[in-house]
CSV table of C-alpha atoms and ligand atoms in Angstrom, one decimal:
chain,number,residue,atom,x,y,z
A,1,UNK,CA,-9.2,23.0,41.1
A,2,UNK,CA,-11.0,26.3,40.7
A,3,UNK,CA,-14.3,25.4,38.3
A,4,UNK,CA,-12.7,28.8,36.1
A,5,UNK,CA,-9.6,26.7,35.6
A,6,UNK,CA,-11.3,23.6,35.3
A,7,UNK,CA,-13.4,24.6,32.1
A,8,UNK,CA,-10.6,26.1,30.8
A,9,UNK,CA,-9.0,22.5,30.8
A,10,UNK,CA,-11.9,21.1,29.3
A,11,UNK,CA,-12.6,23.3,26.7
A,12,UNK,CA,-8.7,22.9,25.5
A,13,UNK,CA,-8.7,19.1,25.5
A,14,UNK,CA,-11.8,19.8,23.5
A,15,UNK,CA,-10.3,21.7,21.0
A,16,UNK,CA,-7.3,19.5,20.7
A,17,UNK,CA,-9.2,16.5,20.3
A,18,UNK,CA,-12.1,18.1,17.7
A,19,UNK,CA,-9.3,20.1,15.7
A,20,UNK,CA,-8.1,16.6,14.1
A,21,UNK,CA,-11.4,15.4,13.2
A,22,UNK,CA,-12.2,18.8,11.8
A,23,UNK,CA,-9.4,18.7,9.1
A,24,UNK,CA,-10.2,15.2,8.5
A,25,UNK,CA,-13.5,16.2,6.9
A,26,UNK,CA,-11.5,17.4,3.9
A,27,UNK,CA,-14.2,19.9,2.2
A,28,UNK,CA,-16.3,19.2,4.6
A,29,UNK,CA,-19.9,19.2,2.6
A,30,UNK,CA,-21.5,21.0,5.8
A,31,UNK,CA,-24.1,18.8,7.6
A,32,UNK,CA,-22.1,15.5,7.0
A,33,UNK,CA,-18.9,16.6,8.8
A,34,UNK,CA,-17.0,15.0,6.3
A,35,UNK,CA,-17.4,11.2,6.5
A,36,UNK,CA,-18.7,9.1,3.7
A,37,UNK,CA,-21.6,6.7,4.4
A,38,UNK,CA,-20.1,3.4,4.4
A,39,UNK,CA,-20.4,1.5,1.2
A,40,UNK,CA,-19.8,-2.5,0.4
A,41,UNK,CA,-17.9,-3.1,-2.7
A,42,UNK,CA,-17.8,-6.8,-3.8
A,43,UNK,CA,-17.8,-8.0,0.4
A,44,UNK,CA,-15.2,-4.9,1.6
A,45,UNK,CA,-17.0,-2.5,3.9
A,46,UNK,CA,-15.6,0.8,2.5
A,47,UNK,CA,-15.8,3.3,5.3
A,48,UNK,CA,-14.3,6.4,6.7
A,49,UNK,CA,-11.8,7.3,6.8
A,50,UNK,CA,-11.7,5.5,3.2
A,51,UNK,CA,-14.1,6.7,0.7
A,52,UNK,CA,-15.4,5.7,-3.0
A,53,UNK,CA,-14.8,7.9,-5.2
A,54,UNK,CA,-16.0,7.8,-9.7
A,55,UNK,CA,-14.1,6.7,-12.1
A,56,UNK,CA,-12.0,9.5,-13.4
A,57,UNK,CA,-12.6,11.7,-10.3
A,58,UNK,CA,-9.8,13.1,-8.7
A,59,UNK,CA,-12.0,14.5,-5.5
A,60,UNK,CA,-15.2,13.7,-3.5
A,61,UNK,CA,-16.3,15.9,-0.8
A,62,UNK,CA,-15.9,13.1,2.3
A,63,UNK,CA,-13.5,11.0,3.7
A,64,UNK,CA,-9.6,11.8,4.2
A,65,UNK,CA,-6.7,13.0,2.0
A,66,UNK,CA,-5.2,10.0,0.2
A,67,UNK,CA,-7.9,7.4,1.1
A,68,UNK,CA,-9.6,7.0,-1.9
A,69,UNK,CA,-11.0,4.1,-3.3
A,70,UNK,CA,-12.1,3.1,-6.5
A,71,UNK,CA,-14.2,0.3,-7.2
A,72,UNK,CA,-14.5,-1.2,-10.7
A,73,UNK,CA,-16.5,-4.5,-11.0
A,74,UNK,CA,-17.3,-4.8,-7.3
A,75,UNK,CA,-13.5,-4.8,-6.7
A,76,UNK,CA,-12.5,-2.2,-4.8
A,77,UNK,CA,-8.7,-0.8,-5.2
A,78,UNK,CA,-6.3,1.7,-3.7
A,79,UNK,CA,-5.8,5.0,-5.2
A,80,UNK,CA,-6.9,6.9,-8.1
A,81,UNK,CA,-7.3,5.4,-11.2
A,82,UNK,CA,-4.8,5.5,-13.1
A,83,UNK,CA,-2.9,6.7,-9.5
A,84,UNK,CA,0.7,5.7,-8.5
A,85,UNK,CA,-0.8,2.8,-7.2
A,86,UNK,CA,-3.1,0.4,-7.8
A,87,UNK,CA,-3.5,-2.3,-5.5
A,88,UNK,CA,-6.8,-4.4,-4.9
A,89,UNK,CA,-8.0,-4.3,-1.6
A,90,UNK,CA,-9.1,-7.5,0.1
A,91,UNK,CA,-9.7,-6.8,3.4
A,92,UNK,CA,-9.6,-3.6,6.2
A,93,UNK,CA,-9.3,-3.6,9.2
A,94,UNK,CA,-10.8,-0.6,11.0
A,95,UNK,CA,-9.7,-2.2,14.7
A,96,UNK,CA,-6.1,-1.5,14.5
A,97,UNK,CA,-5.9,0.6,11.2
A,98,UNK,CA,-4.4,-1.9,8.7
A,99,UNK,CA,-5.5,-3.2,5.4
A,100,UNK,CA,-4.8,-6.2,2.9
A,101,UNK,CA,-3.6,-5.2,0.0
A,102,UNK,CA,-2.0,-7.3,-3.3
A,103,UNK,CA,-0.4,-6.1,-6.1
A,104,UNK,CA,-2.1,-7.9,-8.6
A,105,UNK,CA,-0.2,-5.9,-11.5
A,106,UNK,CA,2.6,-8.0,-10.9
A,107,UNK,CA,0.5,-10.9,-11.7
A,108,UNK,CA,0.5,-9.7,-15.6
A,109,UNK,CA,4.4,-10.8,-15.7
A,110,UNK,CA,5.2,-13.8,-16.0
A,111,UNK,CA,2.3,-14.1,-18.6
A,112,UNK,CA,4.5,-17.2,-21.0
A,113,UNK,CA,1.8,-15.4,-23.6
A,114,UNK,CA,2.4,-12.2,-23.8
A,115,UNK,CA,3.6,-11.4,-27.0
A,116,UNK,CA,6.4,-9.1,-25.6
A,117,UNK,CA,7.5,-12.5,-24.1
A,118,UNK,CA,7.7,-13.8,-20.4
A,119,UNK,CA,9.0,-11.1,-18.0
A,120,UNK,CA,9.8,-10.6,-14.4
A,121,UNK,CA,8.7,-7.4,-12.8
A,122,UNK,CA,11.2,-4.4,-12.6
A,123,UNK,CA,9.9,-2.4,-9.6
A,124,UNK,CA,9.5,-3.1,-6.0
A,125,UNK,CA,5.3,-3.2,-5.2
A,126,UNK,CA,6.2,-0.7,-2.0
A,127,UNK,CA,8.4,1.7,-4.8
A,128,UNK,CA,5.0,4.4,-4.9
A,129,UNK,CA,3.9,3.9,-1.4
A,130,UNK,CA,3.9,6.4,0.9
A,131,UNK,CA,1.9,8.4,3.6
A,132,UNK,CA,-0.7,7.5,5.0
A,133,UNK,CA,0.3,4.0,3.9
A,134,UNK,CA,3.3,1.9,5.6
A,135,UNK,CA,4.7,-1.8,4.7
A,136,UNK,CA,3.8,-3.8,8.0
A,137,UNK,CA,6.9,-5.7,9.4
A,138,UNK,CA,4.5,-8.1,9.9
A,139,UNK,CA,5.3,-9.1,6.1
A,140,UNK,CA,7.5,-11.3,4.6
A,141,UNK,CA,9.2,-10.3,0.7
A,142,UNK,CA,9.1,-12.7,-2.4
A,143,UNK,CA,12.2,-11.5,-4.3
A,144,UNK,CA,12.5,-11.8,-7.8
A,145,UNK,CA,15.8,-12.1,-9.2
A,146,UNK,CA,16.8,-11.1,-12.8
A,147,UNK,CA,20.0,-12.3,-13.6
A,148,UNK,CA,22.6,-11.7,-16.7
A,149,UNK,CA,24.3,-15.4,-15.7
A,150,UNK,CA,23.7,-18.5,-13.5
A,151,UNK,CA,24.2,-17.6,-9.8
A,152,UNK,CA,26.2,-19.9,-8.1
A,153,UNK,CA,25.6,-23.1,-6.9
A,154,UNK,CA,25.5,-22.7,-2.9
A,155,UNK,CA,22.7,-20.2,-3.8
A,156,UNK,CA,21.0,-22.1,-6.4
A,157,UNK,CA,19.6,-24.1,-4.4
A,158,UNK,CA,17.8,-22.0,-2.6
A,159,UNK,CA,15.9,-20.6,-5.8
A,160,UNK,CA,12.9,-21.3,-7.6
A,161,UNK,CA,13.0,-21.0,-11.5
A,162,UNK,CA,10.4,-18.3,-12.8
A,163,UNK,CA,8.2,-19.7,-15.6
A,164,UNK,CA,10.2,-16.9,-17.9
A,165,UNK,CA,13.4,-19.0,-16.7
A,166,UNK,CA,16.1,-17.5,-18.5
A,167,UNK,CA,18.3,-16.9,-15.4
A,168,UNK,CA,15.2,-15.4,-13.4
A,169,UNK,CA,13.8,-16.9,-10.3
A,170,UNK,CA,12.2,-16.4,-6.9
A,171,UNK,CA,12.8,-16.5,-3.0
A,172,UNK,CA,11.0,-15.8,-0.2
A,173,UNK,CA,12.9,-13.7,2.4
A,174,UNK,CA,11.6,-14.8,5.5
A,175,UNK,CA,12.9,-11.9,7.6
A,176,UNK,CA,15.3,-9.3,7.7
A,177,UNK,CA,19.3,-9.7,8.0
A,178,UNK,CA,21.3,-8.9,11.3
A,179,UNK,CA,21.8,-5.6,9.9
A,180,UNK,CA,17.6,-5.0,9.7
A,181,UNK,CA,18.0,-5.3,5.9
A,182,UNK,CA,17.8,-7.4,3.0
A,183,UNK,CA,21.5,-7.0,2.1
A,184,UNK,CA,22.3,-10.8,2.4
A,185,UNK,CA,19.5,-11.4,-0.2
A,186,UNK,CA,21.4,-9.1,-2.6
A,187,UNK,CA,23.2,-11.6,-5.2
A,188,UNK,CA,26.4,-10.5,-7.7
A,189,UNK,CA,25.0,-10.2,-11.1
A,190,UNK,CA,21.2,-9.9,-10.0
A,191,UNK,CA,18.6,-7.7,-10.0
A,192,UNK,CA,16.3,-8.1,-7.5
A,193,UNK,CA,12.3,-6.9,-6.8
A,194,UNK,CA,10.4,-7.2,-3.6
A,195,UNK,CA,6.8,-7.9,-3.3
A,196,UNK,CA,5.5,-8.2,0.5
A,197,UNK,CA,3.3,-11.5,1.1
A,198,UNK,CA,1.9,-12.5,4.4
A,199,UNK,CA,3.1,-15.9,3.7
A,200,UNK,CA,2.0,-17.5,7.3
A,201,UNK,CA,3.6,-18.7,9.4
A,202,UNK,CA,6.6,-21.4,8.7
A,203,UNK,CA,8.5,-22.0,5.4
A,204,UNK,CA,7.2,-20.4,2.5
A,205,UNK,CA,7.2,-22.3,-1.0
A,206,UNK,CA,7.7,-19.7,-3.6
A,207,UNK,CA,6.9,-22.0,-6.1
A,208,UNK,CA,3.4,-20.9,-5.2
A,209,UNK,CA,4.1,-17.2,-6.2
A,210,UNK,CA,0.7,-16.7,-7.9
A,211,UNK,CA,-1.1,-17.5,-4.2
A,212,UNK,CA,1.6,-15.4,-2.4
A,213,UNK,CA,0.8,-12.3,-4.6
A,214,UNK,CA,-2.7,-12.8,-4.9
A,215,UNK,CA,-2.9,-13.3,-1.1
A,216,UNK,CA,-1.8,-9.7,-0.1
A,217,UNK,CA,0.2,-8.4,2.3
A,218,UNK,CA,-0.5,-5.9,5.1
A,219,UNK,CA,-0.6,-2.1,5.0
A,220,UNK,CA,-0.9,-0.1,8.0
A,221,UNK,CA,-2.1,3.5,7.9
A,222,UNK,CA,-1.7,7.2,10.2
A,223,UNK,CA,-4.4,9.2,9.9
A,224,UNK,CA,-3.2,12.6,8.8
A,225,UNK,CA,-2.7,14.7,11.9
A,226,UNK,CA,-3.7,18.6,11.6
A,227,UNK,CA,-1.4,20.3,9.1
A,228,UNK,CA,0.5,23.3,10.1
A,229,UNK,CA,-2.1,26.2,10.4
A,230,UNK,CA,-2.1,29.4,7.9
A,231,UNK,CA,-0.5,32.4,9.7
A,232,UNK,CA,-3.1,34.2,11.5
A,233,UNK,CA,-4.6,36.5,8.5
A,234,UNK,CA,-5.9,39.8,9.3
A,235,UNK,CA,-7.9,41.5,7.4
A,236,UNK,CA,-9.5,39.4,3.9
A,237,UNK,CA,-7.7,36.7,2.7
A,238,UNK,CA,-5.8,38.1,-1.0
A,239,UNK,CA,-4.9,34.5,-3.7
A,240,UNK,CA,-1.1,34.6,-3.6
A,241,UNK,CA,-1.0,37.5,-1.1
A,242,UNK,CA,1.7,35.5,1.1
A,243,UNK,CA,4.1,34.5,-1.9
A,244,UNK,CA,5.8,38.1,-1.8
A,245,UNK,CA,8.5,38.9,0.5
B,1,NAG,C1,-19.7,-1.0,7.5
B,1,NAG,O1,-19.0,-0.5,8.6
B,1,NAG,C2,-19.7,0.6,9.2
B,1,NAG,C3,-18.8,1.2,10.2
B,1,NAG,O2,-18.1,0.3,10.9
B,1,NAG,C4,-21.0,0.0,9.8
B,1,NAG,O3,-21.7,1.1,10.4
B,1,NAG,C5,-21.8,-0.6,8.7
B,1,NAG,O4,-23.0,-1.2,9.2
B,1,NAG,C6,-21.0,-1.6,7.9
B,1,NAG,N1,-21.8,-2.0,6.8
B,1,NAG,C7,-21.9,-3.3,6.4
B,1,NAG,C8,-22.8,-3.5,5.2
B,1,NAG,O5,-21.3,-4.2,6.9
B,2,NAG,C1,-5.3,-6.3,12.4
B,2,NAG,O1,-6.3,-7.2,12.7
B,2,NAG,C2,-6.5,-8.2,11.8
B,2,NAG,C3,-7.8,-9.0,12.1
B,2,NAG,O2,-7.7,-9.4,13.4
B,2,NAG,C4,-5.3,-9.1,11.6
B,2,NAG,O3,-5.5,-10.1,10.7
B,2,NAG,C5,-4.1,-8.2,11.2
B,2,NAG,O4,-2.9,-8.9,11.2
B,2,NAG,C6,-4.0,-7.0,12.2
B,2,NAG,N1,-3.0,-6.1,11.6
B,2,NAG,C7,-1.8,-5.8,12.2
B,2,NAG,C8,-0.9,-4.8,11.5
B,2,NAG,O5,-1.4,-6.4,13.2
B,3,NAG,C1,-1.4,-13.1,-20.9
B,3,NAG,O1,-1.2,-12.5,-22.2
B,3,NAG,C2,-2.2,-12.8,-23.1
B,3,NAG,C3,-1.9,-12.2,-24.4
B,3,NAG,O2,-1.6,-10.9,-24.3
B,3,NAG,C4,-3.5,-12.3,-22.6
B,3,NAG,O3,-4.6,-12.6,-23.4
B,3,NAG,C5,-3.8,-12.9,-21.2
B,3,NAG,O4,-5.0,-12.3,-20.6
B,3,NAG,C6,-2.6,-12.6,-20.3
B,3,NAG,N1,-2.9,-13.3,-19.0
B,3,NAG,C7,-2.7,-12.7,-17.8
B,3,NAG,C8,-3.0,-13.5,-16.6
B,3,NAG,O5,-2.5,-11.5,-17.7
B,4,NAG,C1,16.0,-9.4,-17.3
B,4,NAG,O1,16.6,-8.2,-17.5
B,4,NAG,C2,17.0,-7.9,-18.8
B,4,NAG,C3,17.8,-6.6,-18.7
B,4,NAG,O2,17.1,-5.6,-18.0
B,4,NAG,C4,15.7,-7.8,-19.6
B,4,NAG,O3,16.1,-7.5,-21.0
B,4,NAG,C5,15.0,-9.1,-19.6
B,4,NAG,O4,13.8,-9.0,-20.3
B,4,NAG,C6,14.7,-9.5,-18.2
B,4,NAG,N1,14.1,-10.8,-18.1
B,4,NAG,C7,12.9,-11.1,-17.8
B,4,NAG,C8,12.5,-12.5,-17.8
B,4,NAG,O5,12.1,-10.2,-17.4
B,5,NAG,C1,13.6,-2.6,-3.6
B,5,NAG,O1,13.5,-2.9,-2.2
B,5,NAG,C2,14.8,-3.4,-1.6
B,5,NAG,C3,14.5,-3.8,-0.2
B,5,NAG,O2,13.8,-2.9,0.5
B,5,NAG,C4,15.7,-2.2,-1.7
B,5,NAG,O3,17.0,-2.6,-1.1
B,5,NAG,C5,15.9,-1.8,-3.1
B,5,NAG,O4,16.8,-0.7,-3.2
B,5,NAG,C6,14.6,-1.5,-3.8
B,5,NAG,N1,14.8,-1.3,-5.2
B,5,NAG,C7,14.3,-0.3,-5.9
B,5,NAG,C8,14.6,-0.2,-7.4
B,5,NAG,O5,13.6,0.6,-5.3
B,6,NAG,C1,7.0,-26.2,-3.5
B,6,NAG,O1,5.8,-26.3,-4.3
B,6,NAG,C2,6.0,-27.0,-5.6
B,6,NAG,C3,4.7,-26.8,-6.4
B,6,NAG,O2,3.6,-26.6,-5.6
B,6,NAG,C4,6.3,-28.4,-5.3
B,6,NAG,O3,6.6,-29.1,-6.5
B,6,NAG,C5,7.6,-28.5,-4.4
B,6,NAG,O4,7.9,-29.8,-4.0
B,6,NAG,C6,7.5,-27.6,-3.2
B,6,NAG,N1,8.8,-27.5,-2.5
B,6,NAG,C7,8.9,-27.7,-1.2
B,6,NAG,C8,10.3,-27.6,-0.6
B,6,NAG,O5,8.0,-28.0,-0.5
């Protein structure tokens, strides 16, 4: 290979490989290229691409879009507060980009105390998930049924009264259905919310639905790839310029 040609290679694997990492450093602050010093919160080693950001904050200036982490009483959570979610995060793992996540909102129903009285979530834990953040397969589902009568017998069995009772209970779907679903889990009559656990390996009691929840389940996340680029711009750059036609 002619050395011309070969520095031409180089250079382009260079700049294919650096222009990720350059939009990762979102508002890069200049000399820090855009990653966070790592940070402990209660024992979870918060580091890029993850970041911590204040209460109330809606941007820092490290780290990578959608990463953010708040942590409130040495317990660090997903999101922004008050975000679409807020999940507490137990462990990451840096190695093969996943995290442990639970939902420990859903841990408020079921609360016999409550003066609105004992109820069973209504929305799935994965309902406001979404990039960067996937449900593993590696998951199982704790279902929650609501429903308006008795199911039926055959099926009984196979559920666990909620402490709400009234006609609610749980299940653990161990895997998905022939059809890669969870339509044989649906049942007449029922409403019915998922909430991922790890549960292990083997039969899972969901009798023990406060350990499953509070237990997690795995999240795996993309970094964001570069976004489309700006059409090339020539001349100075005008606000709003390239919204008329
Ligand atoms: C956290 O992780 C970062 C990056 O892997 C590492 O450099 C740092 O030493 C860790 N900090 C602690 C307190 O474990
Ligand atoms: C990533 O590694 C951790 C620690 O070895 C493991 O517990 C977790 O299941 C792995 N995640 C995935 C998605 O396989
Ligand atoms: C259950 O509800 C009572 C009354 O609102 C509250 O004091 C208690 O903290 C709740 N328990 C849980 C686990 O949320
Ligand atoms: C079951 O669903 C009904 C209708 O949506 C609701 O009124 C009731 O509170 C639910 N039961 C529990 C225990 O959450
Ligand atoms: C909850 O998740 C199940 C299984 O993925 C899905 O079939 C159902 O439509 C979801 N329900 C809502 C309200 O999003
Ligand atoms: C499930 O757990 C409950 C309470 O921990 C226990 O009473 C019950 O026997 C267990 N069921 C099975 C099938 O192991």
């Amino acid at each position: 290979m002619a050395p011309s040609l070969l520095v031409l290679v180089v250079s382009s694997v260079w700049t294919a490989l650096s222009l990720p990492l350059m939009m990762l450093g979102v508002a890069a602050d200049g000399e820090g290229g855009g990653r966070c010093p790592p940070v402990l919160c209660g024992n979870v080693n918060i580091s890029f691409p993850f970041r911590i950001v204040p209460e109330q904050a809606t941007d820092t200036n490290c780290g990578a879009i959608g990463f953010q982490v708040q942590c409130s009483n040495n317990t660090p959570y997903l999101g922004f507060y008050g975000g679409d979610y807020w999940f507490q995060i137990l462990n990451i793992f840096y190695g093969n980009g996943s995290m442990l996540v639970a939902d420990i909102r859903k841990l408020q129903d079921f609360n016999i105390s409550d003066p609105r009285g004992c109820h069973a979530p209504t929305s799935n834990s994965t309902t406001k998930l979404g990039y960067p953040f996937y449900n593993s397969p590696a998951n199982k589902n704790l279902i929650i049924y609501n429903c308006t009568r008795g199911p039926p017998t055959a099926e009984r069995e196979r559920l666990v009264e909620t402490v709400c009772h009234s006609n609610t209970f749980f299940r653990v779907a161990e895997s998905f259905d022939k059809s890669g679903g969870y339509s044989s889990y649906f049942l007449a009559g029922c409403d019915a919310v998922f909430i991922p656990v790890l549960g292990g390996s083997g039969k899972v009691n969901a009798s023990n639905y406060k350990e499953l929840i509070s237990d997690g389940f795995l999240l795996t996340w993309q970094l964001p790839s570069s976004p489309p680029l700006p059409p090339p711009t020539s001349g100075k750059f005008t606000p709003g310029a390239n919204k008329s036609v």
